[in-house]
C-alpha cells in the first residue's frame, strides 16, 4: 500500500473490488450472451468441460474491461480516494443500527395504517356517492 499524506492508500481493497466487479460483470454478460445465442438460434458450444462460448466471451470481456478501467489513471485515483473516505467514515454501532431499523419499521407500519384507513374511508365514501 502506498503512503500518501500519512494515510495508507488501500490498493489491495480497491483491486479486490475490481476483481469482484469483473466477476459480477462476467456472470451478467454470460447470461446475456446465452439469451442472445438462444434468440438467434445459435449453438452455445462447449469450449472447456463446463465452459461454453458465452462463458468464455462474457468473462473475457469483463476481465478486459476491469483491466482497462483500472489502468485509467483518473479512475484509479478516484477509486483510491473513495476507499480512503470509506475508511474515515464513522459507522454506527450495532445498537444504533437496531434502533434505527426499529424506528423505520414502526414508522412504516404507522404510515401503512394511516393510508389503509384513508383507503377504507375513501372507498366507503365512493360507494355511497356512486
Coordinates of N, CA, C and O in Angstrom, one line a residue:
X1 N 0.8 -1.2 0.0 CA 0.0 0.0 0.0 C 0.9 1.2 0.0 O 1.9 1.3 0.7
X2 N 0.5 2.2 -0.8 CA 1.2 3.5 -0.8 C 0.8 4.3 0.4 O -0.3 4.3 0.8
X3 N 1.8 5.2 0.8 CA 1.5 6.1 1.9 C 1.5 7.5 1.3 O 2.5 8.0 0.9
X4 N 0.3 8.1 1.4 CA 0.2 9.4 0.8 C -0.4 10.3 1.9 O -1.5 10.1 2.4
X5 N 0.4 11.4 2.3 CA -0.1 12.3 3.4 C -0.3 11.6 4.7 O -1.1 12.0 5.5
X6 N 0.5 10.6 5.0 CA 0.4 9.9 6.3 C -0.7 8.9 6.3 O -0.9 8.2 7.3
X7 N -1.5 8.7 5.2 CA -2.6 7.8 5.2 C -2.3 6.7 4.1 O -1.9 7.1 3.0
X8 N -2.4 5.5 4.5 CA -2.1 4.4 3.5 C -3.3 4.3 2.5 O -4.4 4.4 2.9
X9 N -2.9 4.2 1.2 CA -3.9 4.0 0.2 C -4.2 2.5 0.1 O -3.4 1.7 0.0
X10 N -5.5 2.2 0.2 CA -5.9 0.8 0.2 C -6.0 0.2 -1.2 O -7.0 -0.2 -1.6
X11 N -4.8 0.0 -1.8 CA -4.8 -0.5 -3.2 C -5.3 -1.9 -3.2 O -6.0 -2.3 -4.2
X12 N -5.0 -2.7 -2.2 CA -5.4 -4.1 -2.2 C -6.9 -4.2 -2.2 O -7.5 -5.0 -2.9
X13 N -7.6 -3.4 -1.3 CA -9.0 -3.4 -1.2 C -9.7 -3.0 -2.5 O -10.6 -3.6 -3.0
X14 N -9.1 -2.0 -3.2 CA -9.7 -1.5 -4.4 C -9.5 -2.6 -5.5 O -10.4 -2.8 -6.3
X15 N -8.3 -3.2 -5.5 CA -8.0 -4.2 -6.5 C -9.0 -5.4 -6.3 O -9.5 -6.0 -7.3
X16 N -9.3 -5.8 -5.1 CA -10.2 -6.9 -4.8 C -11.6 -6.5 -5.3 O -12.4 -7.3 -5.9
X17 N -12.0 -5.2 -5.1 CA -13.3 -4.7 -5.6 C -13.4 -4.8 -7.1 O -14.4 -5.3 -7.6
X18 N -12.3 -4.5 -7.8 CA -12.3 -4.6 -9.3 C -12.4 -6.0 -9.7 O -13.1 -6.3 -10.7
X19 N -11.8 -7.0 -9.0 CA -11.9 -8.4 -9.4 C -13.4 -8.8 -9.1 O -13.9 -9.5 -10.0
X20 N -14.0 -8.5 -8.0 CA -15.3 -8.9 -7.7 C -16.3 -8.2 -8.7 O -17.3 -8.9 -9.2
X21 N -16.0 -7.0 -9.1 CA -16.9 -6.3 -10.1 C -16.8 -7.0 -11.5 O -17.7 -7.2 -12.2
X22 N -15.5 -7.4 -11.8 CA -15.3 -8.1 -13.1 C -16.1 -9.5 -13.0 O -16.7 -9.9 -14.1
X23 N -16.1 -10.2 -11.9 CA -16.8 -11.5 -11.8 C -18.3 -11.2 -12.0 O -19.0 -12.0 -12.7
X24 N -18.8 -10.2 -11.3 CA -20.2 -9.9 -11.4 C -20.6 -9.5 -12.9 O -21.6 -10.0 -13.4
X25 N -19.8 -8.7 -13.5 CA -20.0 -8.3 -14.9 C -19.9 -9.6 -15.8 O -20.7 -9.7 -16.7
X26 N -19.0 -10.5 -15.5 CA -18.8 -11.7 -16.3 C -20.0 -12.6 -16.2 O -20.5 -13.1 -17.2
X27 N -20.6 -12.7 -15.0 CA -21.8 -13.5 -14.9 C -23.0 -12.9 -15.6 O -23.7 -13.6 -16.3
X28 N -23.1 -11.6 -15.5 CA -24.1 -10.9 -16.2 C -24.0 -11.0 -17.8 O -24.9 -11.4 -18.5
X29 N -22.8 -10.8 -18.3 CA -22.5 -10.9 -19.7 C -22.7 -12.4 -20.2 O -23.2 -12.6 -21.3
X30 N -22.4 -13.3 -19.4 CA -22.6 -14.7 -19.7 C -24.1 -15.0 -19.9 O -24.5 -15.6 -20.9
X31 N -24.9 -14.5 -19.0 CA -26.4 -14.7 -19.1 C -26.9 -14.0 -20.4 O -27.8 -14.5 -21.1
X32 N -26.4 -12.8 -20.6 CA -26.9 -12.0 -21.7 C -26.5 -12.7 -23.0 O -27.4 -12.9 -24.0
X33 N -25.3 -13.2 -23.1 CA -24.9 -13.9 -24.3 C -25.6 -15.2 -24.5 O -25.9 -15.6 -25.7
X34 N -26.0 -15.9 -23.4 CA -26.8 -17.1 -23.6 C -28.1 -16.8 -24.2 O -28.6 -17.5 -25.0
X35 N -28.7 -15.7 -23.7 CA -30.0 -15.3 -24.2 C -29.9 -14.9 -25.7 O -30.8 -15.2 -26.5
X36 N -28.8 -14.2 -26.1 CA -28.6 -13.8 -27.5 C -28.4 -15.1 -28.3 O -29.0 -15.1 -29.4
X37 N -27.6 -16.0 -27.9 CA -27.4 -17.2 -28.6 C -28.8 -18.0 -28.8 O -29.1 -18.5 -29.9
X38 N -29.6 -18.1 -27.7 CA -30.8 -18.8 -27.8 C -31.8 -18.0 -28.8 O -32.5 -18.7 -29.6
X39 N -31.8 -16.7 -28.7 CA -32.7 -15.9 -29.6 C -32.3 -16.0 -31.0 O -33.2 -16.1 -31.9
X40 N -31.0 -16.1 -31.3 CA -30.5 -16.2 -32.6 C -30.5 -17.6 -33.2 O -30.3 -17.8 -34.4
X41 N -30.8 -18.6 -32.3 CA -30.8 -20.0 -32.7 C -29.5 -20.5 -32.9 O -29.3 -21.5 -33.6
X42 N -28.4 -19.9 -32.3 CA -27.1 -20.4 -32.4 C -26.8 -21.4 -31.3 O -27.3 -21.3 -30.2
X43 N -25.9 -22.3 -31.6 CA -25.4 -23.3 -30.6 C -24.3 -22.8 -29.8 O -23.3 -22.3 -30.3
X44 N -24.6 -22.8 -28.5 CA -23.6 -22.3 -27.5 C -22.7 -23.5 -27.1 O -22.9 -24.2 -26.2
X45 N -21.6 -23.7 -27.9 CA -20.8 -24.9 -27.8 C -19.9 -24.8 -26.6 O -19.5 -23.8 -26.1
X46 N -19.5 -26.0 -26.1 CA -18.6 -26.2 -25.0 C -17.2 -25.9 -25.5 O -16.7 -26.4 -26.6
X47 N -16.5 -25.0 -24.8 CA -15.1 -24.8 -25.1 C -14.2 -25.6 -24.3 O -13.2 -26.3 -24.7
X48 N -14.5 -25.6 -23.0 CA -13.8 -26.5 -22.0 C -14.8 -27.4 -21.4 O -16.0 -27.5 -21.9
X49 N -14.6 -28.1 -20.3 CA -15.5 -29.1 -19.8 C -16.9 -28.4 -19.5 O -17.9 -28.9 -19.9
X50 N -16.9 -27.4 -18.7 CA -18.1 -26.7 -18.3 C -18.3 -25.3 -18.8 O -19.2 -24.6 -18.5
X51 N -17.3 -24.9 -19.6 CA -17.3 -23.5 -20.1 C -17.9 -23.5 -21.6 O -17.3 -24.1 -22.5
X52 N -18.9 -22.7 -21.8 CA -19.4 -22.5 -23.1 C -18.8 -21.3 -23.8 O -18.1 -20.5 -23.1
X53 N -19.1 -21.0 -25.0 CA -18.6 -19.9 -25.7 C -19.1 -18.6 -25.0 O -18.3 -17.6 -24.8
X54 N -20.3 -18.6 -24.5 CA -20.9 -17.4 -23.8 C -20.1 -17.2 -22.5 O -19.9 -16.0 -22.2
X55 N -19.7 -18.2 -21.9 CA -19.0 -18.0 -20.6 C -17.6 -17.4 -20.9 O -17.2 -16.5 -20.2
X56 N -16.9 -18.0 -21.9 CA -15.5 -17.5 -22.2 C -15.6 -16.1 -22.7 O -14.8 -15.2 -22.2
X57 N -16.5 -15.8 -23.6 CA -16.6 -14.4 -24.1 C -17.1 -13.4 -23.0 O -16.5 -12.3 -22.9
X58 N -18.1 -13.8 -22.2 CA -18.6 -12.9 -21.2 C -17.5 -12.6 -20.2 O -17.3 -11.4 -19.8
X59 N -16.8 -13.6 -19.6 CA -15.8 -13.4 -18.6 C -14.5 -12.7 -19.3 O -13.8 -11.9 -18.6
X60 N -14.3 -13.0 -20.5 CA -13.1 -12.3 -21.2 C -13.4 -10.8 -21.3 O -12.5 -10.0 -21.1
X61 N -14.6 -10.5 -21.8 CA -14.9 -9.0 -21.9 C -14.9 -8.4 -20.5 O -14.4 -7.3 -20.4
X62 N -15.4 -9.1 -19.5 CA -15.4 -8.5 -18.1 C -13.9 -8.3 -17.6 O -13.6 -7.2 -17.1
X63 N -13.1 -9.3 -17.9 CA -11.7 -9.1 -17.4 C -11.0 -8.0 -18.2 O -10.3 -7.2 -17.5
X64 N -11.2 -7.9 -19.5 CA -10.5 -6.8 -20.2 C -11.1 -5.5 -19.8 O -10.3 -4.5 -19.6
X65 N -12.4 -5.4 -19.5 CA -13.0 -4.1 -19.1 C -12.4 -3.7 -17.7 O -12.0 -2.6 -17.5
X66 N -12.2 -4.7 -16.8 CA -11.7 -4.4 -15.5 C -10.2 -3.9 -15.6 O -9.8 -2.9 -14.9
X67 N -9.4 -4.5 -16.4 CA -8.0 -4.1 -16.6 C -7.9 -2.7 -17.2 O -7.2 -1.9 -16.8
X68 N -8.7 -2.5 -18.3 CA -8.7 -1.2 -19.0 C -9.1 -0.1 -18.0 O -8.5 1.0 -17.9
X69 N -10.2 -0.3 -17.2 CA -10.7 0.7 -16.3 C -9.7 0.9 -15.2 O -9.4 2.1 -14.8
X70 N -9.0 -0.1 -14.7 CA -8.0 0.0 -13.7 C -6.8 0.8 -14.2 O -6.2 1.6 -13.4
X71 N -6.5 0.7 -15.5 CA -5.3 1.4 -16.0 C -5.5 2.8 -16.3 O -4.6 3.6 -16.6
X72 N -6.8 3.3 -16.3 CA -7.0 4.7 -16.5 C -6.7 5.4 -15.2 O -7.2 5.2 -14.1
X73 N -5.7 6.4 -15.2 CA -5.2 7.0 -14.0 C -6.3 7.7 -13.2 O -6.3 7.6 -12.0
X74 N -7.2 8.4 -13.9 CA -8.2 9.1 -13.2 C -9.2 8.2 -12.4 O -9.5 8.4 -11.3
X75 N -9.6 7.1 -13.1 CA -10.4 6.1 -12.4 C -9.7 5.5 -11.3 O -10.4 5.3 -10.2
X76 N -8.5 5.1 -11.4 CA -7.7 4.5 -10.3 C -7.6 5.5 -9.1 O -7.8 5.1 -8.0
X77 N -7.3 6.8 -9.4 CA -7.2 7.7 -8.3 C -8.6 7.9 -7.6 O -8.6 8.0 -6.4
X78 N -9.6 8.0 -8.4 CA -11.0 8.2 -7.7 C -11.3 7.0 -6.9 O -11.8 7.1 -5.8
X79 N -11.0 5.8 -7.4 CA -11.3 4.6 -6.6 C -10.5 4.6 -5.3 O -11.1 4.2 -4.3
X80 N -9.3 5.0 -5.4 CA -8.5 5.0 -4.1 C -9.0 6.1 -3.2 O -9.0 5.9 -2.0
X81 N -9.4 7.2 -3.7 CA -10.0 8.3 -2.8 C -11.3 7.8 -2.2 O -11.5 8.1 -1.0
X82 N -12.1 7.1 -2.9 CA -13.3 6.6 -2.3 C -13.0 5.6 -1.2 O -13.6 5.7 -0.1
X83 N -12.1 4.7 -1.4 CA -11.7 3.8 -0.4 C -11.2 4.5 0.8 O -11.4 4.1 2.0
X84 N -10.4 5.5 0.6 CA -9.9 6.3 1.8 C -11.0 7.0 2.5 O -11.0 7.0 3.8
X85 N -11.9 7.5 1.8 CA -13.1 8.2 2.5 C -13.9 7.2 3.3 O -14.4 7.5 4.4
X86 N -14.1 6.0 2.7 CA -14.8 4.9 3.4 C -14.1 4.5 4.7 O -14.7 4.1 5.7
X87 N -12.8 4.6 4.7 CA -12.1 4.3 6.0 C -12.3 5.3 7.0 O -12.2 5.0 8.2
X88 N -12.5 6.5 6.6 CA -12.7 7.6 7.6 C -14.2 7.7 8.1 O -14.4 8.5 9.0
X89 N -15.1 7.0 7.5 CA -16.5 7.0 7.9 C -16.6 6.5 9.3 O -16.0 5.4 9.7
X90 N -17.4 7.1 10.1 CA -17.8 6.6 11.5 C -19.0 5.8 11.3 O -20.1 6.3 11.1
X91 N -18.9 4.5 11.4 CA -20.0 3.6 11.1 C -20.8 3.5 12.4 O -20.3 3.5 13.5
X92 N -22.2 3.3 12.3 CA -23.0 3.2 13.5 C -22.7 1.9 14.2 O -22.4 0.9 13.6
X93 N -22.9 1.9 15.5 CA -22.8 0.6 16.3 C -24.0 -0.3 16.0 O -25.0 0.1 15.4
X94 N -23.9 -1.5 16.5 CA -25.0 -2.5 16.3 C -26.2 -2.0 17.0 O -27.3 -2.1 16.5
X95 N -26.1 -1.4 18.2 CA -27.2 -0.9 18.9 C -27.9 0.3 18.2 O -29.1 0.3 18.1
X96 N -27.1 1.2 17.6 CA -27.7 2.3 16.9 C -28.4 1.8 15.6 O -29.5 2.3 15.2
X97 N -27.8 0.8 15.0 CA -28.4 0.2 13.8 C -29.8 -0.4 14.1 O -30.7 -0.3 13.3
X98 N -29.8 -1.2 15.2 CA -31.1 -1.8 15.6 C -32.1 -0.7 15.9 O -33.3 -0.9 15.5
X99 N -31.7 0.3 16.6 CA -32.7 1.4 17.0 C -33.3 2.0 15.7 O -34.5 2.3 15.6
X100 N -32.4 2.3 14.8 CA -32.8 3.0 13.5 C -33.7 2.0 12.7 O -34.7 2.5 12.1
X101 N -33.4 0.7 12.7 CA -34.2 -0.2 12.0 C -35.6 -0.3 12.6 O -36.6 -0.3 11.9
X102 N -35.7 -0.4 13.9 CA -37.0 -0.5 14.6 C -37.8 0.8 14.3 O -39.0 0.7 14.1
X103 N -37.1 2.0 14.3 CA -37.8 3.2 14.1 C -38.4 3.2 12.7 O -39.5 3.7 12.4
X104 N -37.7 2.7 11.7 CA -38.1 2.7 10.3 C -39.3 1.7 10.2 O -40.3 2.0 9.5
X105 N -39.2 0.6 10.8 CA -40.3 -0.4 10.8 C -41.6 0.2 11.4 O -42.7 0.0 10.9
X106 N -41.5 0.8 12.6 CA -42.6 1.4 13.3 C -43.2 2.5 12.4 O -44.5 2.6 12.2
X107 N -42.4 3.4 11.9 CA -42.9 4.5 11.0 C -43.6 3.9 9.8 O -44.6 4.5 9.4
X108 N -43.0 2.9 9.2 CA -43.7 2.3 8.0 C -45.0 1.7 8.4 O -46.0 1.8 7.6
X109 N -45.1 1.0 9.5 CA -46.4 0.4 9.9 C -47.4 1.5 10.2 O -48.6 1.3 9.8
X110 N -47.0 2.6 10.9 CA -48.0 3.6 11.1 C -48.4 4.3 9.8 O -49.6 4.5 9.7
X111 N -47.5 4.5 8.9 CA -47.9 5.1 7.6 C -48.8 4.1 6.9 O -49.8 4.6 6.3
X112 N -48.6 2.8 6.9 CA -49.4 1.9 6.3 C -50.8 1.9 6.9 O -51.8 1.8 6.2
X113 N -50.9 2.0 8.2 CA -52.2 2.0 8.9 C -53.0 3.3 8.5 O -54.2 3.2 8.2
X114 N -52.3 4.4 8.5 CA -53.0 5.7 8.1 C -53.5 5.6 6.7 O -54.6 6.0 6.4
X115 N -52.6 5.2 5.8 CA -53.0 5.1 4.4 C -54.1 4.1 4.2 O -55.1 4.3 3.4
X116 N -54.1 3.0 4.9 CA -55.1 2.0 4.8 C -56.5 2.5 5.3 O -57.5 2.3 4.7
X117 N -56.4 3.3 6.4 CA -57.6 3.9 6.9 C -58.2 4.9 5.9 O -59.4 4.9 5.7
X118 N -57.3 5.7 5.3 CA -57.8 6.6 4.3 C -58.4 5.9 3.1 O -59.5 6.3 2.6
X119 N -57.8 4.7 2.7 CA -58.4 4.0 1.6 C -59.8 3.4 2.0 O -60.7 3.4 1.1
X120 N -59.9 2.9 3.2 CA -61.2 2.4 3.6 C -62.3 3.5 3.6 O -63.4 3.3 3.1
X121 N -61.9 4.6 4.2 CA -62.9 5.7 4.2 C -63.2 6.2 2.8 O -64.4 6.5 2.5
X122 N -62.2 6.4 2.0 CA -62.5 6.9 0.6 C -63.3 5.8 -0.2 O -64.2 6.2 -0.9
X123 N -63.0 4.6 0.0 CA -63.8 3.5 -0.6 C -65.2 3.6 -0.2 O -66.2 3.4 -1.0
X124 N -65.5 3.8 1.1 CA -66.8 3.8 1.7 C -67.6 5.0 1.1 O -68.7 5.0 0.7
X125 N -66.9 6.2 1.1 CA -67.5 7.4 0.5 C -67.8 7.2 -1.0 O -68.8 7.7 -1.4
X126 N -66.9 6.6 -1.7 CA -67.1 6.4 -3.1 C -68.3 5.5 -3.4 O -69.1 5.7 -4.3
X127 N -68.4 4.5 -2.5 CA -69.6 3.6 -2.6 C -70.9 4.3 -2.3 O -71.9 4.0 -2.9
X128 N -70.9 5.2 -1.4 CA -72.1 5.9 -1.0 C -72.5 6.9 -2.1 O -73.7 7.1 -2.4
X129 N -71.5 7.5 -2.8 CA -71.8 8.5 -3.8 C -72.1 7.9 -5.1 O -72.9 8.5 -5.9
X130 N -71.6 6.8 -5.5 CA -71.8 6.2 -6.8 C -72.6 5.0 -6.6 O -73.0 4.1 -7.1

